[in-house]
Amino acid sequence: MRGLWAVVPAAGRGTRFGSEVPKQYLDVDGQPLIAYTLAALLAHPLVEGAVVVVSENDADWPGWNETFRIAAAGKPVSTAIGGATRAASVLSGISALPDSVRADDFVLVHDAARPNLALDDLQKLVERGREDPVGAILAAPVRDTLKRAGDDGGIDRTEPRERLWRALTPQMFRRLQLSKALEDAAKAGVEATDESMAMERQGLRPLLVEGSEDNFKITTPADLARFRFILSQR
Ligand code: C5P
């Protein structure tokens, strides 16, 4: 069975979080958040290595130190320089993958800010995704009632939530198909907020694989507190 490489976009400034240090580098029990993310990905026996996409002049990237050696479990982790959008950063990460990753090999793209990915979910994604011609994403069904707001902040209507899913990561697609989809979206001026969106634009239909709600993205200080609590319970 062929191994998989991961691309981890970590070039965002995380302005919503409101801290000086980008959220992926916030200290959690003595380790930067991104170390947990890498450890979760590289824990899978089929994941061979990762490319972390950092922003230019990234003063916060902790570099290849002891923390990362432990997180990486002896697997190679390299860096690439990101772009202005998430899609540009992912494209840069794909270009930096080693030549051993073939054009039709699957690649995992996983947010640096999702440190609580469970091995079971990753396994489920890899198993199901490999059997799909296009690929697959982890996702969770929408559980809240959804409201469409008007310009004045009043509710225009309620949107049916049946068949609506929240896209999580990792997302798993073939190297060449994904880079082509991201390039095409960029050329068309469409900002793909996840990889699947770029693939869908090509008329492709990635598979939804239900994942745990615990695989949340750290966006606010409350999310970070939730992750710290989860760690304390491990
Ligand atoms: O901003 P958001 O939380 O959606 O970012 C998701 C992931 O994409 C984060 O890990 C962030 O660092 C990354 N990103 C990036 N390059 C950008 C914007 C976001 O690598 N230009």
mmCIF file of N, CA and C in Angstrom, residues 83-165:
data_model
loop_
_atom_site.group_PDB
_atom_site.id
_atom_site.type_symbol
_atom_site.label_atom_id
_atom_site.label_comp_id
_atom_site.label_asym_id
_atom_site.label_seq_id
_atom_site.Cartn_x
_atom_site.Cartn_y
_atom_site.Cartn_z
ATOM 1 N N GLY A 83 1.153 31.739 0.853
ATOM 2 C CA GLY A 83 0.703 32.892 0.068
ATOM 3 C C GLY A 83 -0.369 33.669 0.802
ATOM 4 N N ALA A 84 -1.029 34.543 0.040
ATOM 5 C CA ALA A 84 -2.005 35.460 0.636
ATOM 6 C C ALA A 84 -3.293 34.749 1.050
ATOM 7 N N THR A 85 -3.589 33.635 0.383
ATOM 8 C CA THR A 85 -4.817 32.905 0.723
ATOM 9 C C THR A 85 -4.457 31.486 1.137
ATOM 10 N N ARG A 86 -5.414 30.845 1.755
ATOM 11 C CA ARG A 86 -5.208 29.458 2.154
ATOM 12 C C ARG A 86 -4.897 28.594 0.922
ATOM 13 N N ALA A 87 -5.649 28.840 -0.159
ATOM 14 C CA ALA A 87 -5.451 28.041 -1.372
ATOM 15 C C ALA A 87 -4.032 28.232 -1.923
ATOM 16 N N ALA A 88 -3.542 29.468 -1.900
ATOM 17 C CA ALA A 88 -2.180 29.722 -2.394
ATOM 18 C C ALA A 88 -1.167 29.007 -1.507
ATOM 19 N N SER A 89 -1.424 28.994 -0.216
ATOM 20 C CA SER A 89 -0.512 28.303 0.704
ATOM 21 C C SER A 89 -0.513 26.795 0.440
ATOM 22 N N VAL A 90 -1.686 26.232 0.223
ATOM 23 C CA VAL A 90 -1.768 24.788 -0.035
ATOM 24 C C VAL A 90 -1.049 24.451 -1.343
ATOM 25 N N LEU A 91 -1.247 25.288 -2.359
ATOM 26 C CA LEU A 91 -0.564 25.068 -3.642
ATOM 27 C C LEU A 91 0.944 25.046 -3.458
ATOM 28 N N SER A 92 1.436 25.986 -2.672
ATOM 29 C CA SER A 92 2.874 26.045 -2.428
ATOM 30 C C SER A 92 3.339 24.776 -1.711
ATOM 31 N N GLY A 93 2.535 24.300 -0.776
ATOM 32 C CA GLY A 93 2.869 23.060 -0.052
ATOM 33 C C GLY A 93 2.893 21.859 -0.982
ATOM 34 N N ILE A 94 1.937 21.800 -1.901
ATOM 35 C CA ILE A 94 1.898 20.667 -2.847
ATOM 36 C C ILE A 94 3.153 20.686 -3.728
ATOM 37 N N SER A 95 3.541 21.891 -4.181
ATOM 38 C CA SER A 95 4.745 21.990 -5.027
ATOM 39 C C SER A 95 5.986 21.524 -4.286
ATOM 40 N N ALA A 96 5.980 21.686 -2.972
ATOM 41 C CA ALA A 96 7.176 21.344 -2.188
ATOM 42 C C ALA A 96 7.202 19.871 -1.760
ATOM 43 N N LEU A 97 6.177 19.106 -2.158
ATOM 44 C CA LEU A 97 6.182 17.676 -1.809
ATOM 45 C C LEU A 97 7.344 16.988 -2.509
ATOM 46 N N PRO A 98 7.898 15.951 -1.919
ATOM 47 C CA PRO A 98 9.009 15.273 -2.589
ATOM 48 C C PRO A 98 8.563 14.609 -3.896
ATOM 49 N N ASP A 99 9.530 14.383 -4.784
ATOM 50 C CA ASP A 99 9.228 13.774 -6.086
ATOM 51 C C ASP A 99 8.670 12.364 -5.947
ATOM 52 N N SER A 100 8.929 11.744 -4.801
ATOM 53 C CA SER A 100 8.413 10.383 -4.596
ATOM 54 C C SER A 100 6.886 10.372 -4.519
ATOM 55 N N VAL A 101 6.276 11.532 -4.292
ATOM 56 C CA VAL A 101 4.802 11.612 -4.293
ATOM 57 C C VAL A 101 4.364 11.772 -5.749
ATOM 58 N N ARG A 102 3.734 10.729 -6.282
ATOM 59 C CA ARG A 102 3.379 10.732 -7.698
ATOM 60 C C ARG A 102 2.138 11.583 -7.961
ATOM 61 N N ALA A 103 1.950 11.923 -9.230
ATOM 62 C CA ALA A 103 0.835 12.798 -9.617
ATOM 63 C C ALA A 103 -0.521 12.243 -9.164
ATOM 64 N N ASP A 104 -0.666 10.923 -9.194
ATOM 65 C CA ASP A 104 -1.972 10.368 -8.816
ATOM 66 C C ASP A 104 -1.992 9.832 -7.383
ATOM 67 N N ASP A 105 -0.960 10.122 -6.616
ATOM 68 C CA ASP A 105 -0.975 9.750 -5.195
ATOM 69 C C ASP A 105 -1.896 10.693 -4.421
ATOM 70 N N PHE A 106 -2.542 10.140 -3.400
ATOM 71 C CA PHE A 106 -3.365 10.984 -2.539
ATOM 72 C C PHE A 106 -2.480 11.775 -1.574
ATOM 73 N N VAL A 107 -2.921 13.009 -1.299
ATOM 74 C CA VAL A 107 -2.244 13.902 -0.357
ATOM 75 C C VAL A 107 -3.282 14.338 0.664
ATOM 76 N N LEU A 108 -2.882 14.434 1.924
ATOM 77 C CA LEU A 108 -3.795 14.920 2.968
ATOM 78 C C LEU A 108 -3.513 16.398 3.211
ATOM 79 N N VAL A 109 -4.547 17.220 3.245
ATOM 80 C CA VAL A 109 -4.369 18.624 3.625
ATOM 81 C C VAL A 109 -5.082 18.818 4.959
ATOM 82 N N HIS A 110 -4.338 19.313 5.940
ATOM 83 C CA HIS A 110 -4.916 19.436 7.284
ATOM 84 C C HIS A 110 -4.537 20.775 7.913
ATOM 85 N N ASP A 111 -5.519 21.490 8.442
ATOM 86 C CA ASP A 111 -5.280 22.792 9.087
ATOM 87 C C ASP A 111 -4.311 22.662 10.251
ATOM 88 N N ALA A 112 -3.353 23.595 10.290
ATOM 89 C CA ALA A 112 -2.433 23.624 11.436
ATOM 90 C C ALA A 112 -3.193 23.846 12.743
ATOM 91 N N ALA A 113 -4.321 24.525 12.634
ATOM 92 C CA ALA A 113 -5.077 24.895 13.830
ATOM 93 C C ALA A 113 -6.104 23.841 14.255
ATOM 94 N N ARG A 114 -5.957 22.588 13.758
ATOM 95 C CA ARG A 114 -6.837 21.500 14.228
ATOM 96 C C ARG A 114 -5.975 20.427 14.904
ATOM 97 N N PRO A 115 -5.637 20.678 16.167
ATOM 98 C CA PRO A 115 -4.687 19.786 16.836
ATOM 99 C C PRO A 115 -5.335 18.503 17.380
ATOM 100 N N ASN A 116 -6.670 18.466 17.400
ATOM 101 C CA ASN A 116 -7.327 17.358 18.108
ATOM 102 C C ASN A 116 -7.906 16.315 17.159
ATOM 103 N N LEU A 117 -7.184 16.044 16.084
ATOM 104 C CA LEU A 117 -7.602 15.015 15.127
ATOM 105 C C LEU A 117 -7.356 13.637 15.751
ATOM 106 N N ALA A 118 -8.393 12.814 15.771
ATOM 107 C CA ALA A 118 -8.245 11.470 16.351
ATOM 108 C C ALA A 118 -7.736 10.497 15.293
ATOM 109 N N LEU A 119 -6.899 9.575 15.731
ATOM 110 C CA LEU A 119 -6.337 8.576 14.812
ATOM 111 C C LEU A 119 -7.452 7.764 14.136
ATOM 112 N N ASP A 120 -8.513 7.475 14.865
ATOM 113 C CA ASP A 120 -9.648 6.720 14.296
ATOM 114 C C ASP A 120 -10.265 7.448 13.105
ATOM 115 N N ASP A 121 -10.412 8.758 13.259
ATOM 116 C CA ASP A 121 -11.005 9.549 12.176
ATOM 117 C C ASP A 121 -10.078 9.575 10.970
ATOM 118 N N LEU A 122 -8.800 9.731 11.236
ATOM 119 C CA LEU A 122 -7.824 9.764 10.150
ATOM 120 C C LEU A 122 -7.825 8.423 9.415
ATOM 121 N N GLN A 123 -7.897 7.353 10.183
ATOM 122 C CA GLN A 123 -7.920 6.018 9.599
ATOM 123 C C GLN A 123 -9.161 5.836 8.710
ATOM 124 N N LYS A 124 -10.315 6.295 9.230
ATOM 125 C CA LYS A 124 -11.569 6.183 8.485
ATOM 126 C C LYS A 124 -11.477 6.967 7.170
ATOM 127 N N LEU A 125 -10.922 8.168 7.251
ATOM 128 C CA LEU A 125 -10.785 9.004 6.058
ATOM 129 C C LEU A 125 -9.877 8.338 5.022
ATOM 130 N N VAL A 126 -8.746 7.835 5.484
ATOM 131 C CA VAL A 126 -7.783 7.221 4.565
ATOM 132 C C VAL A 126 -8.402 5.982 3.902
ATOM 133 N N GLU A 127 -9.068 5.167 4.704
ATOM 134 C CA GLU A 127 -9.677 3.940 4.178
ATOM 135 C C GLU A 127 -10.749 4.234 3.138
ATOM 136 N N ARG A 128 -11.654 5.136 3.493
ATOM 137 C CA ARG A 128 -12.772 5.432 2.593
ATOM 138 C C ARG A 128 -12.285 6.256 1.399
ATOM 139 N N GLY A 129 -11.385 7.203 1.649
ATOM 140 C CA GLY A 129 -10.914 8.096 0.592
ATOM 141 C C GLY A 129 -10.158 7.356 -0.496
ATOM 142 N N ARG A 130 -9.378 6.354 -0.078
ATOM 143 C CA ARG A 130 -8.583 5.600 -1.043
ATOM 144 C C ARG A 130 -9.454 4.846 -2.031
ATOM 145 N N GLU A 131 -10.672 4.511 -1.581
ATOM 146 C CA GLU A 131 -11.555 3.750 -2.457
ATOM 147 C C GLU A 131 -12.411 4.633 -3.350
ATOM 148 N N ASP A 132 -12.351 5.934 -3.114
ATOM 149 C CA ASP A 132 -13.148 6.857 -3.919
ATOM 150 C C ASP A 132 -12.287 7.371 -5.074
ATOM 151 N N PRO A 133 -12.859 7.456 -6.277
ATOM 152 C CA PRO A 133 -12.032 7.932 -7.396
ATOM 153 C C PRO A 133 -11.537 9.369 -7.195
ATOM 154 N N VAL A 134 -12.327 10.198 -6.511
ATOM 155 C CA VAL A 134 -11.963 11.609 -6.344
ATOM 156 C C VAL A 134 -11.176 11.844 -5.059
ATOM 157 N N GLY A 135 -11.693 11.295 -3.949
ATOM 158 C CA GLY A 135 -11.099 11.548 -2.641
ATOM 159 C C GLY A 135 -12.206 11.838 -1.640
ATOM 160 N N ALA A 136 -11.825 12.290 -0.455
ATOM 161 C CA ALA A 136 -12.819 12.425 0.612
ATOM 162 C C ALA A 136 -12.390 13.503 1.600
ATOM 163 N N ILE A 137 -13.367 13.950 2.384
ATOM 164 C CA ILE A 137 -13.063 14.918 3.442
ATOM 165 C C ILE A 137 -13.743 14.473 4.737
ATOM 166 N N LEU A 138 -13.161 14.844 5.864
ATOM 167 C CA LEU A 138 -13.878 14.654 7.121
ATOM 168 C C LEU A 138 -14.885 15.792 7.242
ATOM 169 N N ALA A 139 -16.055 15.485 7.763
ATOM 170 C CA ALA A 139 -17.105 16.492 7.883
ATOM 171 C C ALA A 139 -18.051 16.089 9.007
ATOM 172 N N ALA A 140 -18.808 17.064 9.485
ATOM 173 C CA ALA A 140 -19.768 16.789 10.558
ATOM 174 C C ALA A 140 -21.123 17.374 10.174
ATOM 175 N N PRO A 141 -22.209 16.626 10.417
ATOM 176 C CA PRO A 141 -23.528 17.148 10.052
ATOM 177 C C PRO A 141 -23.852 18.401 10.867
ATOM 178 N N VAL A 142 -24.559 19.340 10.249
ATOM 179 C CA VAL A 142 -24.987 20.553 10.956
ATOM 180 C C VAL A 142 -26.070 20.172 11.960
ATOM 181 N N ARG A 143 -25.897 20.607 13.204
ATOM 182 C CA ARG A 143 -26.864 20.240 14.244
ATOM 183 C C ARG A 143 -27.735 21.410 14.686
ATOM 184 N N ASP A 144 -27.262 22.634 14.435
ATOM 185 C CA ASP A 144 -28.043 23.802 14.838
ATOM 186 C C ASP A 144 -29.031 24.178 13.734
ATOM 187 N N THR A 145 -30.059 24.927 14.113
ATOM 188 C CA THR A 145 -30.970 25.475 13.115
ATOM 189 C C THR A 145 -30.297 26.691 12.488
ATOM 190 N N LEU A 146 -30.370 26.779 11.178
ATOM 191 C CA LEU A 146 -29.630 27.830 10.460
ATOM 192 C C LEU A 146 -30.551 28.966 10.035
ATOM 193 N N LYS A 147 -30.110 30.192 10.288
ATOM 194 C CA LYS A 147 -30.891 31.385 9.931
ATOM 195 C C LYS A 147 -30.163 32.190 8.866
ATOM 196 N N ARG A 148 -30.893 32.668 7.896
ATOM 197 C CA ARG A 148 -30.336 33.578 6.888
ATOM 198 C C ARG A 148 -30.643 34.997 7.346
ATOM 199 N N ALA A 149 -29.585 35.817 7.526
ATOM 200 C CA ALA A 149 -29.774 37.184 8.029
ATOM 201 C C ALA A 149 -30.032 38.162 6.893
ATOM 202 N N GLY A 150 -30.833 39.150 7.161
ATOM 203 C CA GLY A 150 -31.013 40.269 6.229
ATOM 204 C C GLY A 150 -29.984 41.343 6.533
ATOM 205 N N ASP A 151 -29.944 42.381 5.715
ATOM 206 C CA ASP A 151 -28.967 43.460 5.910
ATOM 207 C C ASP A 151 -29.102 44.130 7.273
ATOM 208 N N ASP A 152 -30.320 44.169 7.803
ATOM 209 C CA ASP A 152 -30.572 44.867 9.072
ATOM 210 C C ASP A 152 -30.319 43.975 10.290
ATOM 211 N N GLY A 153 -29.844 42.767 10.061
ATOM 212 C CA GLY A 153 -29.589 41.863 11.187
ATOM 213 C C GLY A 153 -30.821 41.063 11.597
ATOM 214 N N GLY A 154 -31.942 41.355 10.969
ATOM 215 C CA GLY A 154 -33.141 40.544 11.235
ATOM 216 C C GLY A 154 -33.079 39.248 10.450
ATOM 217 N N ILE A 155 -33.908 38.270 10.853
ATOM 218 C CA ILE A 155 -33.895 36.961 10.176
ATOM 219 C C ILE A 155 -34.813 37.003 8.957
ATOM 220 N N ASP A 156 -34.238 36.713 7.795
ATOM 221 C CA ASP A 156 -35.047 36.611 6.579
ATOM 222 C C ASP A 156 -35.780 35.283 6.533
ATOM 223 N N ARG A 157 -35.035 34.210 6.853
ATOM 224 C CA ARG A 157 -35.682 32.889 6.847
ATOM 225 C C ARG A 157 -34.804 31.847 7.518
ATOM 226 N N THR A 158 -35.417 30.686 7.698
ATOM 227 C CA THR A 158 -34.697 29.538 8.252
ATOM 228 C C THR A 158 -34.297 28.631 7.101
ATOM 229 N N GLU A 159 -33.023 28.234 7.089
ATOM 230 C CA GLU A 159 -32.529 27.355 6.026
ATOM 231 C C GLU A 159 -32.658 25.897 6.483
ATOM 232 N N PRO A 160 -33.167 25.039 5.616
ATOM 233 C CA PRO A 160 -33.246 23.631 6.017
ATOM 234 C C PRO A 160 -31.844 23.063 6.243
ATOM 235 N N ARG A 161 -31.668 22.341 7.338
ATOM 236 C CA ARG A 161 -30.311 21.857 7.635
ATOM 237 C C ARG A 161 -30.090 20.418 7.185
ATOM 238 N N GLU A 162 -31.152 19.789 6.677
ATOM 239 C CA GLU A 162 -30.978 18.422 6.184
ATOM 240 C C GLU A 162 -29.901 18.427 5.095
ATOM 241 N N ARG A 163 -29.052 17.463 5.146
ATOM 242 C CA ARG A 163 -27.989 17.277 4.156
ATOM 243 C C ARG A 163 -26.920 18.358 4.183
ATOM 244 N N LEU A 164 -26.924 19.200 5.228
ATOM 245 C CA LEU A 164 -25.848 20.185 5.322
ATOM 246 C C LEU A 164 -24.766 19.661 6.259
ATOM 247 N N TRP A 165 -23.551 19.809 5.842
ATOM 248 C CA TRP A 165 -22.402 19.316 6.601
ATOM 249 C C TRP A 165 -21.408 20.449 6.780
#
